[in-house]
Each structure stands twice: as C-alpha cells, then as structure tokens.
Amino acid sequence: MNREENINQLKDLSKIWDVAVIGGGSSGLGVALDAISRGLSVILVEKADFAKGTSSRSTKLVHGGVRYLAQGDVALVLEALKERGRLLKNAAHLAHDQPFIIPIYTLWDRLQYTVGLKTYDWMAGKLRIGKSRWISKEETARRLPQVKKEGLMGGVVYHDGQFDDARLAVAIAQTADDAGACILNYTKVSALIKNEEGKLLGLKVRDELGKKTYAVNAKMVVNATGVFADKILQMDQPDAKKMIQPSQGIHLVLGLEFLGGKDALMIPKTRDGRVLFAVPWHGKLVVGTTDTLREKAKLEPEALQGEIDFILETAAGYLTKAPTRADVKAVFAGLRPLARPEEGSTKTKEISRSHKIILSDSGLVTLTGGKWTTFRRMGEDTLDYFEKVTSIKPAASTSASMFINGNTNKPAEGHWAIYGNQAQLIQDLMQEKPEWQEKIHPDFPYTKAEVVWAVRREMAVKVEDVLSRRIRLLILDAQAALDASPEVGRIMAEELDKDQDWIAQELLDFQKVASKYLIS
C-alpha cells in the first residue's frame, strides 16, 4: 500500500466511486473487501490508523461465542461458526486453531458444558476445527499446570480460533488495495455532499497529514465507524437519535508462566455472569474481558480501576499463583459498538452482538454492531443494499473465497508467521543493511527490518502505528514499547524523510498513548 499514490487518486474530480466507506476497522474493511469482490470501485477512508480503535483491542478470538449459545442466540452462533471456518482457511497465517479448557469443579458443570460444547461442535458442521471432549483431573492439571487443583474433577476441552486482530486488519486493507481499492488512513470525513433533494453524492475528506481537503464522489456511502457511527449519522441528520451503546472491555497481559501451558483457560461464569478467558498469544497471556457500559466513545479509552481489580480477582480464583498489578505487562481497553436497544438497558451482556444495517433517507448506509469473527458477512450484507441505493444490481459476492494477503498453510516459524508468504521478503530486506537485522528490543524478536517494511509496505506513518498495530509490542509489554520507541522513530524518520522535530513530537505523542497501557 502506498499512501501517496492513493492520495493522488483523490485529485481526479471526475471520478465517481461505486462505494465510499467511512471507517478502517473490521466493519469498514469487511465492506471494502466485499465490494471489491463484486468488481465495484471502492474508496475507504479512516480518520486515524487502520484498527486504531476497537478492532485492535479484542480478545484475539475467532469464535462462534459459547456465551451467546448459552443465551440462546443460535442464529449469531451459527453465522459466526461458519465465518470462523472461512477465516481460518482464507487467512491461515493469522488465524488458527486454539484449544480451550474449562476446569470443572461440580457434576452439574460437567454435564452442562459437555452437552453444550457438543452442541457447539455440531453447529459448526463441516467447518468444525476440533472435537470437544471430557478430560481427567490429571490431564487437566498437566495441560493447565497453574490451575487450582482443590476440588478439580477434570475439564472439558473445546476448540475455537485465535488470531492477530490488527495484523488481520492490515492484511485485509492490503488485499483490497491490491485488487484496486483506494485505501487511506489519517483521512477524516469533514462533511457529506448532497444534492438539492438531500440525497448523498459523496464526501468531503481531509488528509490529516497533507492538510488538504478533497471531494469524493460516490454512488453509495457506507458509515462503518464503529462506536463513532452516531457522529456520521448526526452529520447526515443533526437530530438523528443515537444508535450505538458503547461497552468497554479491557484485557490484562501477563507472563505465560501464570497459566503454564499452550492451552487457553475459559472461565464460563464469573461473579457477575460474564465469561473470562486467559489465552496464550505471541508469547504472553491475554486475560479478559469486562463488559462495562460507557456513554462516551473515545478513540483511546482507559481501563477503570474496578475492571482491573475484577480481572485480577477472578483469575486469582482459578490460578495457583494469584497475579498482582505488578505482574501486568500491559492493559488495553476497547469499546464495543453495540446496537443500542429500543428500550435501553444497563446490562450490556443482554444487548445483541448481531449487526444491524440502517438506510437513511439520504441514502447513507450505516453498519452497526457485529464482531470481528463476522466481519466478512457484515460486509456482504451491507453491499446487498447497493441496489436499493443505486438501482444497480451488483455482481454476486465472492469474498467468502478470497484469500487474505499473505495467506499460506505453511507460515514461517516463530513471530514471522504473521507475515505469511511475505516473511521471506522481509528477511531478504534484512540483508540490505546489517543494522536492519538487529532487534528493536532485546527481549522480543522484532527486527528493525520490520519497521522499514511497515513504513514501505503497510502504510505505517506514526511510531504508534508500528509499535501498536504492525508490531504488537505496545499491548504485549508497554514499557518495552516505550524503550524501543526512540529507535523506531529514528528508523521511520529516515524512511519518511523527516527531521528531528518530527521524531521529538512522535515520541511525545507515543508516550502519551503508552502511558495508558501501564499500570502504576
């Protein structure tokens, strides 16, 4: 992806795009991917970086949702399980099978989770990725060495998918870009363009880096801005009622030694009825999540002290060594864009995770709700509105069979796996300069060549883009990311032809963000 080349496409005032997508998270990228799969011309604009918001802050699971099955939301689970299978095939370098174990301490739990997870397997059909089964107390203790043994009867093993969310977002953006889409980060919508009848004709967008404003003409405009969807709806219609109910989820990142194995731990019912996961991911243990009602959407939300305490206390109830605040390498918070219920509710776990599509009088199409696992289906359902808006019937969707950039069934070993079939290209880049073979931090495998690659090929333009979303160091170890930031800034400045003032400002900006990932 080349940002300058894509910005230049905005200068063609005669160009009329089939679809203009606002938002570069999972929802918007799903729309762009599906549109390009139908042969439509697509432009996507994101006011920050791809997956800067909620889409880089998930539990890192590609799953049907065991909890949603327990709540009786069968349709959502069926859809998600189908999409899980597709994603594991189409982005095999970024999504893979992850075994989970539910430790069992009562006969009733053994019965309900054994039966429930067999149903979960059955619902996945041909796309099932592993059979659930009962395991003995001894096998449970061997596979989860740090789980509490007192009263332990055994465990139920089941399989779900795991992925790298921000890396998948970048790969989808690359896939669409390679197929002809115009994909842009740091490009903010400043106004909607309408005709005299109030029908949408396009957008006005501002390049936040080049400080120029452009008009984008489009037959269909899609609002896929997640928790910020209401802002675009109110830009379209100032008195529009709020459609989004933000719900905050946080995660703590610990050392792997707190769990002790390769399997993930699933705690099916906490004291307030939520589910908690402890999942091995990139050499660390991601523990979460919470579900806290929030009224205001923020691009960089912060974990509440009560949420941090809740996760630590709940984990302590299942682990032999109780984690403390001092053990937390990073904490990150995200806001789920839940569809606000008609009557309103304070129990976010009761608000449907299914997506909704709204067609405004102006022709604006808004995609709300949903989850990462179903991003592609959300895009397909949204593009089904193209004919309603334009009176033009598009070709059928083919996104279900599209391979995502880098896809390979034989990814490279270690941290190189996330690059898929492009890993060798980065390793070749390392040979150009001996310096690029060096690590950016002694405790992590990431190299300086990967910083260069992120700038040249993945549209990274800020230090945060690299350390948070191209290389996931910020959410693996916030202090390590801070330590690495000066060198990352220097390398990026060379690549982007920036001066010392740029480096100083970038490091200041990054320190402000990274401070929210540290626990004092």
Short mmCIF file of C-alpha atoms in Angstrom, two decimals:
data_model
loop_
_atom_site.label_atom_id
_atom_site.label_comp_id
_atom_site.label_asym_id
_atom_site.label_seq_id
_atom_site.Cartn_x
_atom_site.Cartn_y
_atom_site.Cartn_z
CA MET A 1 0.00 0.00 0.00
CA ASN A 2 1.34 3.38 -0.98
CA ARG A 3 -0.40 6.28 0.74
CA GLU A 4 0.94 8.98 -1.57
CA GLU A 5 -0.28 7.14 -4.66
CA ASN A 6 -3.71 6.68 -3.09
CA ILE A 7 -3.94 10.34 -2.06
CA ASN A 8 -3.20 11.26 -5.68
CA GLN A 9 -6.33 9.37 -6.72
CA LEU A 10 -8.39 11.94 -4.81
CA LYS A 11 -7.24 14.66 -7.21
CA ASP A 12 -9.35 13.24 -10.07
CA LEU A 13 -12.52 15.33 -9.63
CA SER A 14 -14.36 13.44 -12.39
CA LYS A 15 -14.03 10.09 -10.64
CA ILE A 16 -17.25 8.61 -9.25
CA TRP A 17 -16.62 5.68 -6.92
CA ASP A 18 -19.18 2.92 -6.65
CA VAL A 19 -18.71 2.71 -2.88
CA ALA A 20 -17.13 5.09 -0.37
CA VAL A 21 -16.52 3.52 3.04
CA ILE A 22 -16.01 5.60 6.18
CA GLY A 23 -14.04 3.64 8.79
CA GLY A 24 -10.96 1.42 8.67
CA GLY A 25 -11.79 -1.06 11.41
CA SER A 26 -13.13 -4.59 10.95
CA SER A 27 -16.56 -3.39 9.75
CA GLY A 28 -15.30 -0.94 7.13
CA LEU A 29 -12.62 -3.30 5.89
CA GLY A 30 -15.20 -6.06 5.55
CA VAL A 31 -17.35 -3.76 3.42
CA ALA A 32 -14.38 -2.76 1.23
CA LEU A 33 -13.35 -6.40 0.78
CA ASP A 34 -16.82 -7.49 -0.25
CA ALA A 35 -17.30 -4.53 -2.59
CA ILE A 36 -14.03 -5.25 -4.38
CA SER A 37 -15.01 -8.93 -4.62
CA ARG A 38 -18.07 -7.84 -6.64
CA GLY A 39 -15.99 -5.81 -9.08
CA LEU A 40 -17.07 -2.45 -7.64
CA SER A 41 -14.73 0.54 -7.34
CA VAL A 42 -14.06 1.32 -3.68
CA ILE A 43 -12.50 4.05 -1.60
CA LEU A 44 -12.06 3.64 2.16
CA VAL A 45 -11.07 6.48 4.47
CA GLU A 46 -10.06 6.15 8.13
CA LYS A 47 -9.55 9.21 10.34
CA ALA A 48 -6.75 7.54 12.34
CA ASP A 49 -4.90 4.30 11.56
CA PHE A 50 -6.44 1.01 10.46
CA ALA A 51 -7.90 -0.79 13.51
CA LYS A 52 -6.78 2.05 15.79
CA GLY A 53 -9.96 1.68 17.83
CA THR A 54 -11.88 -1.39 18.94
CA SER A 55 -10.59 -3.62 16.13
CA SER A 56 -7.07 -3.88 17.61
CA ARG A 57 -8.27 -4.44 21.18
CA SER A 58 -10.21 -7.71 21.03
CA THR A 59 -9.69 -10.92 22.99
CA LYS A 60 -7.92 -12.22 19.85
CA LEU A 61 -10.54 -14.92 19.30
CA VAL A 62 -12.26 -16.03 16.10
CA HIS A 63 -15.21 -17.76 17.70
CA GLY A 64 -18.86 -18.63 17.46
CA GLY A 65 -19.39 -17.45 21.02
CA VAL A 66 -20.07 -20.09 23.65
CA ARG A 67 -21.71 -17.41 25.80
CA TYR A 68 -24.11 -16.43 23.02
CA LEU A 69 -25.12 -20.08 22.67
CA ALA A 70 -25.92 -20.17 26.40
CA GLN A 71 -28.04 -17.04 25.90
CA GLY A 72 -29.96 -18.75 23.10
CA ASP A 73 -28.67 -16.56 20.24
CA VAL A 74 -28.43 -19.56 17.93
CA ALA A 75 -28.52 -17.59 14.66
CA LEU A 76 -25.50 -15.47 15.65
CA VAL A 77 -23.53 -18.54 16.73
CA LEU A 78 -24.30 -20.43 13.51
CA GLU A 79 -23.24 -17.45 11.40
CA ALA A 80 -20.08 -16.88 13.41
CA LEU A 81 -19.03 -20.54 13.30
CA LYS A 82 -19.38 -20.55 9.51
CA GLU A 83 -17.31 -17.36 9.24
CA ARG A 84 -14.74 -18.76 11.68
CA GLY A 85 -14.14 -21.68 9.35
CA ARG A 86 -13.77 -19.41 6.33
CA LEU A 87 -11.30 -17.11 8.07
CA LEU A 88 -9.11 -19.97 9.26
CA LYS A 89 -8.91 -21.06 5.61
CA ASN A 90 -8.53 -17.64 3.95
CA ALA A 91 -6.05 -16.16 6.45
CA ALA A 92 -4.29 -19.26 7.70
CA HIS A 93 -1.16 -17.28 8.65
CA LEU A 94 -3.13 -15.06 11.02
CA ALA A 95 -5.91 -17.32 12.34
CA HIS A 96 -5.50 -20.82 13.73
CA ASP A 97 -7.00 -23.47 15.99
CA GLN A 98 -6.68 -22.80 19.73
CA PRO A 99 -7.67 -25.48 22.28
CA PHE A 100 -9.56 -24.19 25.33
CA ILE A 101 -10.08 -25.96 28.63
CA ILE A 102 -12.91 -25.30 31.08
CA PRO A 103 -11.85 -26.64 34.51
CA ILE A 104 -14.77 -28.47 36.13
CA TYR A 105 -15.45 -28.46 39.87
CA THR A 106 -19.10 -29.72 40.05
CA LEU A 107 -21.10 -32.53 38.44
CA TRP A 108 -23.64 -30.04 37.12
CA ASP A 109 -20.94 -28.07 35.34
CA ARG A 110 -19.58 -31.28 33.83
CA LEU A 111 -23.00 -32.12 32.43
CA GLN A 112 -23.94 -28.70 31.09
CA TYR A 113 -20.61 -27.86 29.48
CA THR A 114 -20.10 -31.31 27.97
CA VAL A 115 -23.55 -31.20 26.37
CA GLY A 116 -23.32 -27.52 25.46
CA LEU A 117 -19.97 -27.84 23.73
CA LYS A 118 -21.03 -30.97 21.82
CA THR A 119 -23.88 -28.81 20.50
CA TYR A 120 -21.33 -26.12 19.61
CA ASP A 121 -19.31 -28.70 17.64
CA TRP A 122 -22.42 -29.94 15.86
CA MET A 123 -23.44 -26.42 14.85
CA ALA A 124 -20.06 -25.86 13.17
CA GLY A 125 -20.76 -28.80 10.82
CA LYS A 126 -18.06 -29.37 8.19
CA LEU A 127 -16.24 -26.24 9.39
CA ARG A 128 -15.61 -27.72 12.83
CA ILE A 129 -11.96 -27.34 13.85
CA GLY A 130 -11.78 -29.93 16.62
CA LYS A 131 -13.93 -32.17 18.82
CA SER A 132 -14.81 -31.21 22.37
CA ARG A 133 -14.24 -33.90 24.99
CA TRP A 134 -14.02 -34.59 28.71
CA ILE A 135 -10.52 -34.93 30.14
CA SER A 136 -9.44 -36.30 33.51
CA LYS A 137 -8.25 -34.33 36.50
CA GLU A 138 -4.70 -35.49 35.75
CA GLU A 139 -4.77 -34.36 32.12
CA THR A 140 -6.36 -31.04 33.08
CA ALA A 141 -3.58 -30.43 35.63
CA ARG A 142 -0.92 -31.41 33.11
CA ARG A 143 -2.25 -29.15 30.38
CA LEU A 144 -3.02 -26.24 32.74
CA PRO A 145 -0.18 -26.60 35.29
CA GLN A 146 -1.13 -23.46 37.24
CA VAL A 147 -4.86 -24.11 37.56
CA LYS A 148 -6.20 -24.66 41.10
CA LYS A 149 -6.33 -28.36 41.97
CA GLU A 150 -8.57 -28.23 45.06
CA GLY A 151 -11.94 -29.73 44.15
CA LEU A 152 -10.92 -30.16 40.49
CA MET A 153 -12.85 -33.02 38.84
CA GLY A 154 -11.43 -32.68 35.34
CA GLY A 155 -12.03 -30.43 32.38
CA VAL A 156 -13.83 -30.01 29.09
CA VAL A 157 -11.65 -29.29 26.07
CA TYR A 158 -13.11 -27.49 23.07
CA HIS A 159 -11.66 -25.71 20.05
CA ASP A 160 -12.05 -22.18 18.75
CA GLY A 161 -10.00 -19.87 16.59
CA GLN A 162 -7.33 -17.38 17.61
CA PHE A 163 -5.95 -14.52 15.51
CA ASP A 164 -3.99 -11.30 15.44
CA ASP A 165 -6.66 -8.63 15.03
CA ALA A 166 -4.63 -5.58 13.95
CA ARG A 167 -2.44 -7.64 11.63
CA LEU A 168 -5.59 -9.06 10.00
CA ALA A 169 -6.91 -5.52 9.52
CA VAL A 170 -3.70 -4.51 7.71
CA ALA A 171 -3.80 -7.68 5.60
CA ILE A 172 -7.43 -7.04 4.55
CA ALA A 173 -6.53 -3.45 3.66
CA GLN A 174 -3.64 -4.76 1.54
CA THR A 175 -5.92 -7.32 -0.12
CA ALA A 176 -8.43 -4.65 -1.13
CA ASP A 177 -5.66 -2.26 -2.17
CA ASP A 178 -4.01 -4.91 -4.35
CA ALA A 179 -7.38 -5.52 -6.03
CA GLY A 180 -7.75 -1.84 -6.94
CA ALA A 181 -9.39 -0.21 -3.92
CA CYS A 182 -8.14 3.18 -2.71
CA ILE A 183 -7.34 2.66 0.98
CA LEU A 184 -6.35 5.62 3.16
CA ASN A 185 -5.54 6.13 6.82
CA TYR A 186 -5.37 9.53 8.55
CA THR A 187 -8.07 10.85 6.21
CA LYS A 188 -11.06 12.32 8.04
CA VAL A 189 -14.57 12.95 6.74
CA SER A 190 -15.36 16.65 7.26
CA ALA A 191 -18.76 16.81 5.53
CA LEU A 192 -21.28 14.87 3.48
CA ILE A 193 -22.07 16.11 -0.04
CA LYS A 194 -25.78 16.11 -1.01
CA ASN A 195 -27.88 17.27 -3.93
CA GLU A 196 -30.86 19.64 -3.71
CA GLU A 197 -33.16 16.76 -2.81
CA GLY A 198 -30.95 15.84 0.14
CA LYS A 199 -29.56 12.68 -1.45
CA LEU A 200 -25.93 11.76 -0.84
CA LEU A 201 -23.48 12.38 -3.65
CA GLY A 202 -20.27 11.80 -1.72
CA LEU A 203 -17.94 13.13 0.95
CA LYS A 204 -15.51 15.86 1.77
CA VAL A 205 -12.37 14.38 3.29
CA ARG A 206 -9.29 15.97 4.81
CA ASP A 207 -5.85 14.43 4.54
CA GLU A 208 -4.71 14.88 8.15
CA LEU A 209 -1.05 14.61 7.15
CA GLY A 210 -1.02 16.71 3.98
CA LYS A 211 -3.58 19.17 5.41
CA LYS A 212 -5.63 19.26 2.20
CA THR A 213 -9.36 18.71 1.67
CA TYR A 214 -10.79 16.71 -1.25
CA ALA A 215 -14.24 15.96 -2.62
CA VAL A 216 -15.03 12.28 -3.11
CA ASN A 217 -17.97 11.45 -5.39
CA ALA A 218 -19.68 8.12 -4.71
CA LYS A 219 -22.82 6.23 -5.67
CA MET A 220 -23.09 4.64 -2.22
CA VAL A 221 -21.68 5.86 1.10
CA VAL A 222 -21.24 3.44 3.99
CA ASN A 223 -20.87 4.57 7.60
CA ALA A 224 -18.81 1.82 9.27
CA THR A 225 -17.22 3.84 12.05
CA GLY A 226 -17.95 1.52 14.98
CA VAL A 227 -18.56 3.38 18.23
CA PHE A 228 -18.41 6.68 16.31
CA ALA A 229 -21.27 5.79 13.94
CA ASP A 230 -23.60 8.27 15.65
CA LYS A 231 -21.30 11.17 14.67
CA ILE A 232 -21.70 10.40 10.98
CA LEU A 233 -25.45 9.81 11.41
CA GLN A 234 -25.74 13.23 13.02
CA MET A 235 -23.62 14.75 10.25
CA ASP A 236 -26.22 13.33 7.88
CA GLN A 237 -29.21 14.30 10.02
CA PRO A 238 -28.50 16.58 13.03
CA ASP A 239 -31.50 15.33 15.03
CA ALA A 240 -30.75 11.62 14.45
CA LYS A 241 -31.23 9.54 17.57
CA LYS A 242 -28.28 7.63 18.98
CA MET A 243 -27.91 4.12 17.58
CA ILE A 244 -24.75 2.99 19.42
CA GLN A 245 -24.30 1.85 23.00
CA PRO A 246 -20.54 1.69 23.75
CA SER A 247 -19.50 -1.15 26.03
CA GLN A 248 -15.94 -1.24 27.35
CA GLY A 249 -13.87 -4.39 27.54
CA ILE A 250 -10.36 -4.48 28.98
CA HIS A 251 -7.58 -7.04 28.93
CA LEU A 252 -4.53 -7.56 31.10
CA VAL A 253 -1.34 -9.03 29.64
CA LEU A 254 0.72 -11.30 31.91
CA GLY A 255 3.63 -13.66 31.55
CA LEU A 256 2.80 -17.16 30.24
CA GLU A 257 4.00 -18.69 33.50
CA PHE A 258 0.71 -17.76 35.15
CA LEU A 259 -1.07 -20.47 33.15
CA GLY A 260 1.83 -22.72 32.24
CA GLY A 261 0.74 -24.42 29.02
CA LYS A 262 -0.27 -23.94 25.41
CA ASP A 263 -3.97 -24.35 26.09
CA ALA A 264 -6.26 -21.43 26.86
CA LEU A 265 -8.36 -21.23 30.03
CA MET A 266 -12.05 -20.41 29.79
CA ILE A 267 -13.87 -19.37 32.96
CA PRO A 268 -17.52 -19.75 31.94
CA LYS A 269 -19.19 -17.81 34.73
CA THR A 270 -17.73 -15.05 36.87
CA ARG A 271 -19.43 -13.41 39.87
CA ASP A 272 -21.39 -11.08 37.60
CA GLY A 273 -22.28 -13.70 34.97
CA ARG A 274 -19.59 -12.85 32.42
CA VAL A 275 -17.06 -15.10 30.68
CA LEU A 276 -13.33 -14.68 31.27
CA PHE A 277 -10.56 -16.00 29.02
CA ALA A 278 -6.84 -16.46 29.62
CA VAL A 279 -5.29 -17.02 26.20
CA PRO A 280 -1.63 -17.60 25.19
CA TRP A 281 -0.81 -15.06 22.47
CA HIS A 282 2.55 -14.03 21.00
CA GLY A 283 4.41 -15.42 24.00
CA LYS A 284 2.25 -13.69 26.61
CA LEU A 285 -1.05 -14.39 28.36
CA VAL A 286 -4.02 -12.18 27.47
CA VAL A 287 -6.66 -12.19 30.22
CA GLY A 288 -10.12 -10.62 29.81
CA THR A 289 -12.61 -9.29 29.29
CA THR A 290 -15.01 -6.95 31.04
CA ASP A 291 -18.31 -5.55 29.81
CA THR A 292 -18.86 -2.07 31.21
CA LEU A 293 -21.45 0.39 29.99
CA ARG A 294 -19.91 3.64 28.75
CA GLU A 295 -21.75 6.66 27.46
CA LYS A 296 -18.96 8.48 25.60
CA ALA A 297 -16.99 6.96 22.73
CA LYS A 298 -13.24 7.60 22.89
CA LEU A 299 -10.52 6.74 20.40
CA GLU A 300 -8.15 5.85 23.26
CA PRO A 301 -10.30 4.58 26.17
CA GLU A 302 -8.71 3.81 29.53
CA ALA A 303 -9.23 0.82 31.82
CA LEU A 304 -11.14 1.56 35.00
CA GLN A 305 -9.55 0.52 38.30
CA GLY A 306 -12.60 -1.62 39.09
CA GLU A 307 -12.19 -3.51 35.80
CA ILE A 308 -8.53 -4.23 36.53
CA ASP A 309 -9.38 -5.47 40.03
CA PHE A 310 -12.21 -7.63 38.68
CA ILE A 311 -9.93 -9.48 36.25
CA LEU A 312 -7.16 -9.96 38.82
CA GLU A 313 -9.61 -11.24 41.45
CA THR A 314 -11.37 -13.60 39.04
CA ALA A 315 -8.10 -15.02 37.71
CA ALA A 316 -6.84 -15.50 41.27
CA GLY A 317 -9.82 -17.76 41.95
CA TYR A 318 -8.61 -20.24 39.33
CA LEU A 319 -4.81 -19.97 39.37
CA THR A 320 -2.36 -21.31 41.95
CA LYS A 321 -0.33 -18.10 41.78
CA ALA A 322 -2.53 -15.01 42.02
CA PRO A 323 -1.42 -12.28 39.59
CA THR A 324 -0.92 -8.80 41.02
CA ARG A 325 -0.83 -5.34 39.48
CA ALA A 326 2.97 -5.54 39.45
CA ASP A 327 2.78 -8.60 37.17
CA VAL A 328 0.78 -6.81 34.46
CA LYS A 329 2.89 -6.07 31.37
CA ALA A 330 0.16 -4.04 29.69
CA VAL A 331 -3.53 -3.21 29.98
CA PHE A 332 -5.63 -2.26 26.97
CA ALA A 333 -9.23 -1.15 26.66
CA GLY A 334 -11.63 -1.21 23.72
CA LEU A 335 -15.21 -0.11 23.12
CA ARG A 336 -17.68 -2.48 21.52
CA PRO A 337 -20.10 -0.76 19.11
CA LEU A 338 -23.25 -2.46 20.38
CA ALA A 339 -26.53 -1.63 18.70
CA ARG A 340 -28.46 0.46 21.25
CA PRO A 341 -31.72 -1.33 22.19
CA GLU A 342 -35.02 0.47 21.70
CA GLU A 343 -35.93 0.40 25.38
CA GLY A 344 -32.39 0.93 26.68
CA SER A 345 -30.58 -1.43 29.04
CA THR A 346 -27.84 -1.30 31.64
CA LYS A 347 -26.89 -4.94 31.15
CA THR A 348 -24.56 -4.93 28.17
CA LYS A 349 -24.31 -8.70 28.09
CA GLU A 350 -28.01 -8.76 27.15
CA ILE A 351 -27.54 -6.46 24.13
CA SER A 352 -27.31 -8.45 20.91
CA ARG A 353 -23.91 -8.82 19.25
CA SER A 354 -25.63 -9.22 15.89
CA HIS A 355 -25.02 -6.48 13.35
CA LYS A 356 -27.65 -4.11 12.03
CA ILE A 357 -27.82 -2.12 8.80
CA ILE A 358 -29.69 1.17 8.63
CA LEU A 359 -30.65 3.01 5.43
CA SER A 360 -31.18 6.74 5.97
CA ASP A 361 -33.44 8.95 3.84
CA SER A 362 -30.35 10.50 2.25
CA GLY A 363 -29.12 7.08 1.08
CA LEU A 364 -26.46 6.77 3.80
CA VAL A 365 -25.97 3.12 4.73
CA THR A 366 -24.87 2.57 8.35
CA LEU A 367 -23.46 -0.71 9.64
CA THR A 368 -23.60 -1.09 13.42
CA GLY A 369 -22.88 -3.81 15.98
CA GLY A 370 -21.32 -7.08 14.98
CA LYS A 371 -18.00 -8.69 15.92
CA TRP A 372 -14.62 -9.40 14.31
CA THR A 373 -15.46 -13.01 13.51
CA THR A 374 -18.35 -12.00 11.25
CA PHE A 375 -16.65 -9.02 9.58
CA ARG A 376 -16.85 -10.52 6.09
CA ARG A 377 -20.53 -11.44 6.37
CA MET A 378 -21.26 -7.95 7.69
CA GLY A 379 -19.65 -6.54 4.57
CA GLU A 380 -21.64 -8.84 2.30
CA ASP A 381 -24.93 -7.92 3.97
CA THR A 382 -24.08 -4.22 3.66
CA LEU A 383 -23.30 -4.47 -0.05
CA ASP A 384 -26.68 -6.12 -0.58
CA TYR A 385 -28.01 -2.57 -0.09
CA PHE A 386 -26.14 -1.31 -3.16
CA GLU A 387 -29.11 -1.98 -5.44
CA LYS A 388 -31.52 -0.25 -3.03
CA VAL A 389 -29.35 2.88 -3.04
CA THR A 390 -28.24 2.98 -6.69
CA SER A 391 -30.88 0.90 -8.55
CA ILE A 392 -27.91 -1.01 -9.99
CA LYS A 393 -27.69 -4.73 -9.25
CA PRO A 394 -24.09 -5.63 -8.37
CA ALA A 395 -22.39 -8.93 -9.13
CA ALA A 396 -22.67 -11.65 -6.51
CA SER A 397 -20.26 -11.56 -3.58
CA THR A 398 -17.14 -13.70 -3.85
CA SER A 399 -15.45 -12.53 -0.64
CA ALA A 400 -16.12 -15.86 1.10
CA SER A 401 -13.46 -17.48 -1.09
CA MET A 402 -10.96 -14.60 -1.25
CA PHE A 403 -7.55 -15.32 0.24
CA ILE A 404 -6.27 -12.57 2.51
CA ASN A 405 -2.89 -11.00 1.73
CA GLY A 406 -0.07 -13.28 2.92
CA ASN A 407 -2.25 -16.39 3.20
CA THR A 408 -0.31 -19.64 3.41
CA ASN A 409 -0.84 -23.01 5.06
CA LYS A 410 2.85 -23.16 5.87
CA PRO A 411 3.75 -19.92 7.65
CA ALA A 412 7.31 -19.34 8.79
CA GLU A 413 8.40 -20.28 12.30
CA GLY A 414 8.10 -18.01 15.32
CA HIS A 415 6.99 -14.40 15.09
CA TRP A 416 7.49 -14.43 11.30
CA ALA A 417 4.25 -16.40 10.94
CA ILE A 418 2.10 -13.24 10.96
CA TYR A 419 3.62 -12.15 7.63
CA GLY A 420 2.59 -15.36 5.91
CA ASN A 421 4.12 -15.80 2.48
CA GLN A 422 5.75 -12.35 2.71
CA ALA A 423 8.05 -13.25 5.59
CA GLN A 424 10.88 -14.14 3.21
CA LEU A 425 10.67 -10.69 1.60
CA ILE A 426 11.33 -9.06 4.97
CA GLN A 427 14.16 -11.48 5.68
CA ASP A 428 15.64 -10.53 2.29
CA LEU A 429 15.30 -6.87 3.30
CA MET A 430 17.39 -7.62 6.38
CA GLN A 431 20.32 -8.38 4.08
CA GLU A 432 20.34 -4.87 2.59
CA LYS A 433 21.70 -3.30 5.76
CA PRO A 434 23.37 -5.21 8.61
CA GLU A 435 21.70 -2.80 11.05
CA TRP A 436 18.24 -3.96 9.96
CA GLN A 437 18.96 -7.44 11.33
CA GLU A 438 19.11 -6.03 14.86
CA LYS A 439 16.20 -6.29 17.29
CA ILE A 440 14.29 -3.19 18.33
CA HIS A 441 14.19 -4.58 21.91
CA PRO A 442 16.43 -7.27 23.43
CA ASP A 443 13.53 -9.20 24.99
CA PHE A 444 11.47 -9.52 21.80
CA PRO A 445 12.20 -10.96 18.34
CA TYR A 446 11.06 -7.96 16.27
CA THR A 447 13.71 -6.55 13.92
CA LYS A 448 14.47 -3.12 12.51
CA ALA A 449 13.70 -4.52 9.04
CA GLU A 450 10.09 -4.96 10.15
CA VAL A 451 9.88 -1.26 10.94
CA VAL A 452 11.14 -0.45 7.45
CA TRP A 453 8.65 -2.92 5.96
CA ALA A 454 5.77 -1.39 7.93
CA VAL A 455 6.57 2.04 6.52
CA ARG A 456 7.22 0.92 2.94
CA ARG A 457 4.50 -1.69 2.51
CA GLU A 458 1.92 -1.33 5.29
CA MET A 459 1.17 2.42 5.34
CA ALA A 460 2.57 2.99 8.84
CA VAL A 461 3.22 6.71 9.27
CA LYS A 462 3.45 7.14 13.05
CA VAL A 463 5.53 5.46 15.75
CA GLU A 464 2.31 4.24 17.34
CA ASP A 465 1.23 2.60 14.07
CA VAL A 466 4.36 0.44 14.15
CA LEU A 467 4.60 -0.38 17.86
CA SER A 468 0.89 -0.91 18.48
CA ARG A 469 -0.55 -2.40 15.30
CA ARG A 470 2.17 -3.54 12.85
CA ILE A 471 4.41 -4.91 15.62
CA ARG A 472 2.22 -5.65 18.65
CA LEU A 473 4.77 -4.62 21.28
CA LEU A 474 2.64 -1.94 22.97
CA ILE A 475 -0.01 -4.41 24.07
CA LEU A 476 2.48 -7.15 24.89
CA ASP A 477 4.74 -5.03 27.09
CA ALA A 478 4.07 -1.30 27.30
CA GLN A 479 7.39 -0.44 28.94
CA ALA A 480 9.32 -2.38 26.32
CA ALA A 481 7.47 -0.44 23.62
CA LEU A 482 8.45 2.84 25.28
CA ASP A 483 12.06 1.67 25.44
CA ALA A 484 12.02 0.78 21.73
CA SER A 485 10.26 3.94 20.55
CA PRO A 486 13.33 6.22 20.08
CA GLU A 487 15.00 3.74 17.72
CA VAL A 488 11.72 3.10 15.87
CA GLY A 489 11.25 6.86 15.49
CA ARG A 490 14.76 7.25 14.08
CA ILE A 491 14.27 4.49 11.50
CA MET A 492 10.88 5.86 10.46
CA ALA A 493 12.29 9.38 10.11
CA GLU A 494 14.92 8.07 7.68
CA GLU A 495 12.29 6.25 5.64
CA LEU A 496 9.82 9.15 5.62
CA ASP A 497 12.46 11.88 5.21
CA LYS A 498 11.51 13.57 8.48
CA ASP A 499 13.62 15.76 10.79
CA GLN A 500 14.48 15.74 14.49
CA ASP A 501 11.44 17.86 15.35
CA TRP A 502 9.21 15.18 13.83
CA ILE A 503 10.93 12.49 15.91
CA ALA A 504 10.56 14.52 19.10
CA GLN A 505 6.83 15.10 18.50
CA GLU A 506 6.22 11.47 17.60
CA LEU A 507 7.93 10.25 20.76
CA LEU A 508 5.91 12.70 22.86
CA ASP A 509 2.68 11.53 21.23
CA PHE A 510 3.60 7.90 21.73
CA GLN A 511 4.48 8.42 25.39
CA LYS A 512 1.02 9.91 25.98
CA VAL A 513 -0.65 6.86 24.43
CA ALA A 514 1.64 4.28 26.02
CA SER A 515 1.10 5.71 29.50
CA LYS A 516 -2.50 4.46 29.32
CA TYR A 517 -1.25 0.90 28.82
CA LEU A 518 0.85 0.92 32.01
CA ILE A 519 -0.44 0.08 35.48
CA SER A 520 1.11 2.21 38.20
#
